[in-house]
Coordinates of C-alpha atoms and ligand atoms in Angstrom, one line a residue:
X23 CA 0.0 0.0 0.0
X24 CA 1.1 3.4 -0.9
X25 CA -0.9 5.9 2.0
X26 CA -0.5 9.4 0.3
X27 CA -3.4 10.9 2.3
X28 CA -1.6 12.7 5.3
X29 CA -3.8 16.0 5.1
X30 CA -6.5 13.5 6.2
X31 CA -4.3 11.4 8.9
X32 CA -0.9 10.7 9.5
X33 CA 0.8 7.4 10.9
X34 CA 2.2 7.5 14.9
X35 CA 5.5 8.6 15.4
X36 CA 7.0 4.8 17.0
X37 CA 8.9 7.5 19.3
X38 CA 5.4 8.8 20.2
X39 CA 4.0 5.3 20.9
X40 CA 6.9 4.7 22.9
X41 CA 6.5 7.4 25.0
X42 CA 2.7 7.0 25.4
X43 CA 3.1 3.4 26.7
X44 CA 3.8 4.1 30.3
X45 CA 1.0 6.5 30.7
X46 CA -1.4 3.7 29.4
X47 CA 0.1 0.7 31.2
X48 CA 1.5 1.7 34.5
X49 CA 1.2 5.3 35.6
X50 CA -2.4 5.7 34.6
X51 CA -3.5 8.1 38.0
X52 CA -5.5 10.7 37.5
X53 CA -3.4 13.9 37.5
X54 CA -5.9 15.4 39.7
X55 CA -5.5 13.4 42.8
X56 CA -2.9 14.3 45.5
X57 CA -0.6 11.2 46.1
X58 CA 2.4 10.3 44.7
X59 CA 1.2 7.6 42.6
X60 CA -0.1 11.1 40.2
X61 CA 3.6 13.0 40.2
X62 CA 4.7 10.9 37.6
X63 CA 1.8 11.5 35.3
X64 CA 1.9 15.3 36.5
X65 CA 4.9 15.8 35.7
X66 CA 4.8 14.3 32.2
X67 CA 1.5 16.4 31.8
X68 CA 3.8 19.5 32.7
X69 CA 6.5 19.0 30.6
X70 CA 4.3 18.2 27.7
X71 CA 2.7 21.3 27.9
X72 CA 6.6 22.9 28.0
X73 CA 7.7 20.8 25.0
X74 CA 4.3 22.0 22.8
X75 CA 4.6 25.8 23.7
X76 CA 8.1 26.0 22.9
X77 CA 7.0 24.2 19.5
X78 CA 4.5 27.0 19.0
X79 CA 6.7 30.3 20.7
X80 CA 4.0 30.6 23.3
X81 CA 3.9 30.6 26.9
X82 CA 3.1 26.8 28.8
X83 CA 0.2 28.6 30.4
X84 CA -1.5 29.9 26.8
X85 CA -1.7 26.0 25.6
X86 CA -5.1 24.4 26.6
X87 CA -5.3 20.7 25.6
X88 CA -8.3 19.4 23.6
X89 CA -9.6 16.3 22.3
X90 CA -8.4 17.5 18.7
X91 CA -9.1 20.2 15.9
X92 CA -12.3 20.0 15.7
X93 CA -13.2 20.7 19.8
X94 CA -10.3 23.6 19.8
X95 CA -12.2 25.3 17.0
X96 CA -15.4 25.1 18.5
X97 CA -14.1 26.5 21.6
X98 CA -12.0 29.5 19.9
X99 CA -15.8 30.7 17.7
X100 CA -18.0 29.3 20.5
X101 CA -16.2 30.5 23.8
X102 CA -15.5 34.0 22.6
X103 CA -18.8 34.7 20.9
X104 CA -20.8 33.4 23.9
X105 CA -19.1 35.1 26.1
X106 CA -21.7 37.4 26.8
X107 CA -25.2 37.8 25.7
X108 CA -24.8 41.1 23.1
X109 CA -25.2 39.9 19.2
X110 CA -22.0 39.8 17.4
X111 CA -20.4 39.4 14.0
X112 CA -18.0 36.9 12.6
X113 CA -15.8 37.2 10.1
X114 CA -14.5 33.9 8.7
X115 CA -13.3 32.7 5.0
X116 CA -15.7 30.6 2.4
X117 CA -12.6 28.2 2.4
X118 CA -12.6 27.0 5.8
X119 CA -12.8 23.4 7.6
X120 CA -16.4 22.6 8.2
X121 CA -15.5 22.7 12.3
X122 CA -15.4 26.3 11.5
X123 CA -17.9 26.8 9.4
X124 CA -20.8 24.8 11.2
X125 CA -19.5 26.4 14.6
X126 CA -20.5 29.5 12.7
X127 CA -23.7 28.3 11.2
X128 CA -24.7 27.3 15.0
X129 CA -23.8 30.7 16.4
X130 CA -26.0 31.9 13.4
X131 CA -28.8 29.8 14.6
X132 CA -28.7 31.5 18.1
X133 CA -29.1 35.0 16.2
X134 CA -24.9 36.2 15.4
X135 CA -24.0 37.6 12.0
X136 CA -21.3 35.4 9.9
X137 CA -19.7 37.5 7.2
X138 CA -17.7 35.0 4.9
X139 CA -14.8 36.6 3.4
X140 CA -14.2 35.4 -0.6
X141 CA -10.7 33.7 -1.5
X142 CA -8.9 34.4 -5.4
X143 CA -7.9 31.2 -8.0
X144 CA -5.8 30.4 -5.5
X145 CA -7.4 30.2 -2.2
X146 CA -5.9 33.6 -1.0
X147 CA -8.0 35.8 1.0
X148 CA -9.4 38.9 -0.8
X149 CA -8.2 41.7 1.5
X150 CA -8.9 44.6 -1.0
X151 CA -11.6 46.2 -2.2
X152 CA -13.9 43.6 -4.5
X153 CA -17.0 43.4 -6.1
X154 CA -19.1 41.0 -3.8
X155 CA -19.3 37.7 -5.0
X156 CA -22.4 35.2 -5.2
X157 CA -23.5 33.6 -1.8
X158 CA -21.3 30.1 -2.1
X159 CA -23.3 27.3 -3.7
X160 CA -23.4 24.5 -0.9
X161 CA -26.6 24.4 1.8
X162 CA -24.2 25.2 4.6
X163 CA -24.6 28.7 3.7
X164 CA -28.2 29.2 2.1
X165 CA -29.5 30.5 6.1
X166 CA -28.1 34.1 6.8
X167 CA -25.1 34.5 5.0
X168 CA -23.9 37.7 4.4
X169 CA -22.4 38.8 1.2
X170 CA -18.8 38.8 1.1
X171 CA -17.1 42.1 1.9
X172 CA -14.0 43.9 2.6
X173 CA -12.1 42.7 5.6
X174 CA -11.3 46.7 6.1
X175 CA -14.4 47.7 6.6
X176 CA -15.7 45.7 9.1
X177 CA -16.3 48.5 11.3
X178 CA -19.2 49.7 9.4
X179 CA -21.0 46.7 10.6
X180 CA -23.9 47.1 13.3
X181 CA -22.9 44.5 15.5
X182 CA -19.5 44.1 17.5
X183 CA -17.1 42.0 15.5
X184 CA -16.2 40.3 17.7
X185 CA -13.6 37.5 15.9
X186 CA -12.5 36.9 13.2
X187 CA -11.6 33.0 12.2
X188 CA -9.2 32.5 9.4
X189 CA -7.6 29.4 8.6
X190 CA -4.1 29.1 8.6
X191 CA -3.2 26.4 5.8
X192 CA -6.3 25.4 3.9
X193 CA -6.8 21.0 4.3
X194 CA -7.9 20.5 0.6
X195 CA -5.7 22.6 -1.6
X196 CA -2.8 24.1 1.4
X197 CA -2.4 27.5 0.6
X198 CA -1.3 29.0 3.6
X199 CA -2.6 32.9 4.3
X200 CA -1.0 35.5 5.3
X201 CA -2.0 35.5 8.9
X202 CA 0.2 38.1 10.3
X203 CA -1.5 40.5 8.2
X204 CA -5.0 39.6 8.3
X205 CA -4.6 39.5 11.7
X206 CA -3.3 42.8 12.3
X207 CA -6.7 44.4 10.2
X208 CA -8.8 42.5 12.9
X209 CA -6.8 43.5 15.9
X210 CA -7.1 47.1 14.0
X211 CA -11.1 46.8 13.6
X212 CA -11.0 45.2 17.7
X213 CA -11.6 41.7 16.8
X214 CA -10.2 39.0 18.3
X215 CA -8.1 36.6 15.8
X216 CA -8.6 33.3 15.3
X217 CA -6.4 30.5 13.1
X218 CA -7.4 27.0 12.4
X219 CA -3.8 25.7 12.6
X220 CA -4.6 22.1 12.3
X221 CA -2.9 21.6 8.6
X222 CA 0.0 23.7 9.4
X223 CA 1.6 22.7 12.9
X224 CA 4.2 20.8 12.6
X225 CA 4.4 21.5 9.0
X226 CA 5.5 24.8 8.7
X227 CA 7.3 27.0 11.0
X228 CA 5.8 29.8 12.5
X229 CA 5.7 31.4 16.0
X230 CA 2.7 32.7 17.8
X231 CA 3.3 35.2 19.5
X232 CA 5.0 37.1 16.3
X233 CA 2.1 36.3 14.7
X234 CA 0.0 37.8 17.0
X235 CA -2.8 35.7 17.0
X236 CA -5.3 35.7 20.4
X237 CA -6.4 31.9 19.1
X238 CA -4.8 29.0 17.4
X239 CA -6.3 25.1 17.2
X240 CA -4.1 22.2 16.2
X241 CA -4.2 18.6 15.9
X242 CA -2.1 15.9 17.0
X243 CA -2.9 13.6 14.4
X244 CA -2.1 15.5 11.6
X245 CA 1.9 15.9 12.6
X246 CA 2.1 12.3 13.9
X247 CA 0.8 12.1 17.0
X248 CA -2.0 10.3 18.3
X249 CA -5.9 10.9 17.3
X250 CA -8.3 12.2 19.4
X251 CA -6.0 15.1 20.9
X252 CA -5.0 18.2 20.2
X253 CA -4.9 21.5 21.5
X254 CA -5.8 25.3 21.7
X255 CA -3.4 28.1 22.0
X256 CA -5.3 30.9 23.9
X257 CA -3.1 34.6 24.6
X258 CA -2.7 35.5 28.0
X259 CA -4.5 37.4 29.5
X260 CA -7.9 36.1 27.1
X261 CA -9.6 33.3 28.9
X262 CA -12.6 31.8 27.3
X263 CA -14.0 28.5 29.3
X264 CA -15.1 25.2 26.9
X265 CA -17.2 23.8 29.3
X266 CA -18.6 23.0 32.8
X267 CA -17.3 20.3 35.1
X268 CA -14.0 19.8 37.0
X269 CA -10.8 22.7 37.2
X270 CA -8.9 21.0 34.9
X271 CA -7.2 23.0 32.0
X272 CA -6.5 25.7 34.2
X273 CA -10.6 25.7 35.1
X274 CA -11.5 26.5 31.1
X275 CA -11.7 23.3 29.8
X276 CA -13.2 20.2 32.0
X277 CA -12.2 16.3 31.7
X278 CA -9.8 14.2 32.9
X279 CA -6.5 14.6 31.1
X280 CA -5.7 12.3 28.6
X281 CA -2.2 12.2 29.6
X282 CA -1.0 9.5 27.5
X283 CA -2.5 11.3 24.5
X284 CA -0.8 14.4 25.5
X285 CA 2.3 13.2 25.8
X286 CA 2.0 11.3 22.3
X287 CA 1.5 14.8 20.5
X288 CA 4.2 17.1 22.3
X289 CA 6.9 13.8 21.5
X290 CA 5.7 13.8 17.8
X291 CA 5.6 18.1 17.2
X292 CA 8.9 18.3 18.5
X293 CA 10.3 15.6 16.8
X294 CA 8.4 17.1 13.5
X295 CA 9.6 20.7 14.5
X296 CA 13.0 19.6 14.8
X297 CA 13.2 18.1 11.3
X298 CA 11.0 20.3 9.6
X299 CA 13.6 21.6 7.5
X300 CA 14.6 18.2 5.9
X301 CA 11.0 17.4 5.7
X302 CA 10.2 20.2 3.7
X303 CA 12.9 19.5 0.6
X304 CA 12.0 15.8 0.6
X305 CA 8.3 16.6 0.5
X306 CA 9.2 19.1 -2.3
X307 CA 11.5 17.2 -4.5
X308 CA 8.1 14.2 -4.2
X309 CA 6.2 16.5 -5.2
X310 CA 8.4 17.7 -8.2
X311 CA 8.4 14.4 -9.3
X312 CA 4.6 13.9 -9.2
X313 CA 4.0 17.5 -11.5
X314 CA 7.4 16.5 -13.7
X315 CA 6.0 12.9 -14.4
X316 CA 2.1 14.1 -15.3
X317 CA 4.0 17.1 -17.2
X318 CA 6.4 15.2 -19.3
X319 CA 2.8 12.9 -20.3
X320 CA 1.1 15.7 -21.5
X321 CA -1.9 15.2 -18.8
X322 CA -4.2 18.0 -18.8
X323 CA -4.7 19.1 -15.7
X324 CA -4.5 22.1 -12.9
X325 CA -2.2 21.9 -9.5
X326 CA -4.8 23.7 -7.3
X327 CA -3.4 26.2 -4.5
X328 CA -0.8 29.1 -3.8
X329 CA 3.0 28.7 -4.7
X330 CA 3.2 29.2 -0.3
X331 CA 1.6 26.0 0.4
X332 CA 1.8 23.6 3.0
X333 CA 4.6 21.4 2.1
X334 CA 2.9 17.7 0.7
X335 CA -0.2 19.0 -0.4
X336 CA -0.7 18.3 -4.2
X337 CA -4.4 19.1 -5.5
X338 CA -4.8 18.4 -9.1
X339 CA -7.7 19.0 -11.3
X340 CA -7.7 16.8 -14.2
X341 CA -9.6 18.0 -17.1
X342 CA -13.0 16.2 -17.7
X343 CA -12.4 13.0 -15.6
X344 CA -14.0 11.8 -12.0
X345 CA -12.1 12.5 -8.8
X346 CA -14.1 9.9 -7.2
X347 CA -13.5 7.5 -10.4
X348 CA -9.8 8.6 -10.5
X349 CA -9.9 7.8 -6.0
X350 CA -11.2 4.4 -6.5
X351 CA -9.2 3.5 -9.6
X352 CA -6.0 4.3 -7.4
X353 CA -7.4 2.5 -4.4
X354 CA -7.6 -0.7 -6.5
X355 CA -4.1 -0.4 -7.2
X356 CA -3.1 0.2 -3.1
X357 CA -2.7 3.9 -3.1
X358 CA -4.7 6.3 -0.6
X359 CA -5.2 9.9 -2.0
X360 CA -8.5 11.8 -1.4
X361 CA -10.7 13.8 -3.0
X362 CA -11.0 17.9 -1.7
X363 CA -11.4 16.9 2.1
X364 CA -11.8 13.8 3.9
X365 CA -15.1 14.9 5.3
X366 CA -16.6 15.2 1.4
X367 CA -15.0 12.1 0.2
X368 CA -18.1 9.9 0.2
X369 CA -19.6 12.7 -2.1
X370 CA -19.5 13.5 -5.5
X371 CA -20.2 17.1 -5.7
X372 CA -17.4 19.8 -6.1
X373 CA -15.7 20.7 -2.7
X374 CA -17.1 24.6 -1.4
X375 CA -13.2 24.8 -1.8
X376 CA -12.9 25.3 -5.4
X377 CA -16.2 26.1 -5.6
X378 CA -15.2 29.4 -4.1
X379 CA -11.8 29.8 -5.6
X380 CA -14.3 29.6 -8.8
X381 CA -11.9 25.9 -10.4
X382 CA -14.2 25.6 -14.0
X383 CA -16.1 22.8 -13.8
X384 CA -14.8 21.0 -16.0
X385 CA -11.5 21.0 -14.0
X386 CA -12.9 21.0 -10.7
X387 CA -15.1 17.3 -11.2
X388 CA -11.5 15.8 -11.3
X389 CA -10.0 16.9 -8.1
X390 CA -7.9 14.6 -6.4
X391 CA -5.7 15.5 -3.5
X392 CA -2.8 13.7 -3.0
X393 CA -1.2 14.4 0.5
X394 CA 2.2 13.2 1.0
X395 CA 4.0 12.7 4.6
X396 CA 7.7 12.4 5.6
X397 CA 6.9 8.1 5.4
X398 CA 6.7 8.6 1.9
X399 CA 9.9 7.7 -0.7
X400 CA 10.7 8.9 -4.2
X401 CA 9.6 5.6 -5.5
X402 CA 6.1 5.9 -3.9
X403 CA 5.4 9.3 -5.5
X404 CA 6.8 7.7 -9.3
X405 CA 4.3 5.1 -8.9
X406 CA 1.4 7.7 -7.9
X407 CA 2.4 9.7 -11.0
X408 CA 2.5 6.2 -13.3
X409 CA -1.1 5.3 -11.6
X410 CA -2.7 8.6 -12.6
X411 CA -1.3 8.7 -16.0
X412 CA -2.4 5.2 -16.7
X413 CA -5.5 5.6 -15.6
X414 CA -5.7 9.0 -17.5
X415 CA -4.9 7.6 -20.5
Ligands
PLP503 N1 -9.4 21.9 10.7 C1 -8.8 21.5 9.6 C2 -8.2 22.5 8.7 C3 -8.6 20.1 9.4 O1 -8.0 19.7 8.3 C4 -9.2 19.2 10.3 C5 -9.2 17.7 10.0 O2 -9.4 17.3 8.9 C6 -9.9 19.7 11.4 C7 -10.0 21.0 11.6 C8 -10.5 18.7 12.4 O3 -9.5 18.1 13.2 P1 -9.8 16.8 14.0 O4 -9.8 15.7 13.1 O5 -8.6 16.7 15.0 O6 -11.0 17.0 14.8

């Protein structure tokens, strides 16, 4: 089997299995009770939380774990808009991971305004003045969206923008946004920044606090770690709770620590953070060979996404074919690509993805995202290229 589908999940890190074993076998206290059966798993809990922040340039207090991506953005749209009862706005991006964007659908049920910002060809926000574009074309959106409009002039808006939720590397196609800026206009406008960081930690370097983001959501699974965890970076100083029960997570987000879990993810980002360099030239030269191979063939197609991508990602449009046909054609012959995101992968219809960075159709019906991880060799990616271009032909 060749598994090229590491935007969707990535294999454990043995180092990270390893170091999770303990945790599950023999120092499985609860960190919350006082003996000294719990130091060991306290302490491990403690140091993960050191290893992660350094990973991230924040502070051990500003990370908050989660039970993965999905929870932390919840919590990041969810815990800030309800933090009182006043109506607010939302700015997010048509592009984004359904966690966000049915997070903001909810918070429009209960009476907030979601403005959805439009993206160019290549998935970039549209920060300057544009002509609004049509409502996007999936049911997600048909209830109260507003029209598309000008990140700078969100203070014309009645309501109190309150955040604004912008991911950071995009799961389908990886173009990564410029995140310093944007988030700059919404500290400008008083918002409060959000970034789905679950495609890009681990992946690409970057530092928090430079960035200047109040929120940031990440995965464990998607850099290697174990599934099910993950975590929220939340600024000092901005403390939104999750939920109600115990104290734990500093008394925001309630549940017995999954220690194990959370020592699984801090082994496998600092291991991918340490490497990340030689990561990112081998994914690059697999990807050359994928867009030399299909190239040299003559295969008609579109690579989907900016030129600043997240290192791996390869969307391709091929030109009046089936991504679903070209998905299962690929599976009988043992590779694992996707098509858009894993979440629309049972369907057929084109992805809001490059519905809204406006792929013609006849490109966008033959999307396939192939999504390659530091497991992967030079040989797998010729035989990915060889597959597609057979079955092309
Ligand atoms: N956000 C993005 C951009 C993702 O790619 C994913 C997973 O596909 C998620 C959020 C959800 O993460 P999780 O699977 O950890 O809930």
């Amino acid at each position: 089997m060749i598994y090229a589908d590491n935007a969707a999940t990535t294999k454990l890190l043995p180092s990270a299995f390893e170091a999770m074993k303990p945790f599950l076998l023999d120092e499985y206290a609860n960190v919350s009770q006082p003996y000294a059966f719990s130091q060991k798993a306290k302490k491990a809990l403690k140091e993960a939380r050191k290893i992660i922040a350094d990973c991230v340039g924040s502070l051990p207090d500003e990370i908050f774990f989660t039970s993965g991506g999905t929870e932390s953005d919840n919590w990041a749209l969810k815990g800030v808009v309800l933090s009182d009862n006043t109506p607010k706005t939302i700015i997010t991006s048509q592009i984004e991971h359904k966690a966000v964007l049915n997070s903001c659908l909810a918070l429009e049920r209960l009476g907030h305004k979601v403005i959805y910002l439009p993206v160019n060809r290549e998935g970039v926000i549209v920060k300057e003045k544009s002509p609004c574009q049509a409502k996007p074309d999936i049911p997600l959106y048909e209830r109260g969206c507003g029209l598309p409009r000008n990140l700078t002039t969100v203070h014309n808006y009645d309501n109190e923008i309150k955040i604004v939720s912008v991911m950071m590397a995009n799961n389908e196609v990886g173009t990564i946004q410029p995140i310093k800026e944007l988030c700059e206009i919404a500290h400008k406008n008083g918002a409060i920044f959000h970034t789905d960081a679950v495609q890009a930690v681990g992946h690409i370097k970057f530092d928090v606090h430079e960035l200047g983001v109040d929120l940031l959501s990440a995965s464990a699974h998607k850099f290697n770690g174990p599934k099910g965890v993950g975590f929220l970076y939340m600024k000092k100083g901005t403390k939104y709770p999750l939920n109600d029960g115990g104290a734990q997570e500093f008394g925001l987000r309630s549940g017995t620590e999954n220690v194990a879990g959370v020592v699984g993810m801090a082994t496998a980002l600092k291991y991918n953070v340490e490497n990340i360099d030689t990561n990112i030239s081998k994914l690059k030269t697999l990807e050359d060979i994928i867009i030399n191979k299909l190239t040299e063939a003559k295969i008609d197609f579109i690579r989907n996404g900016s030129n600043n991508r997240v290192p791996g990602n390869v969307s391709l449009s091929f030109k009046n074919s089936e991504g679903e046909m070209l998905l299962h054609r690929l599976d009988l012959m043992g590779i694992c690509i996707s098509t858009g995101s894993a979440c629309d992968s049972k369907k057929t219809q084109i992805s809001h993805v490059l519905k809204a960075m406006q792929i013609p159709e006849e490109y966008a019906k033959g999307t396939i995202r192939i999504s390659l991880g530091h497991n992967n060799t030079e040989s797998e990616a010729k035989s990915i290229a060889e597959a597609l271009i057979k079955i092309l032909r």
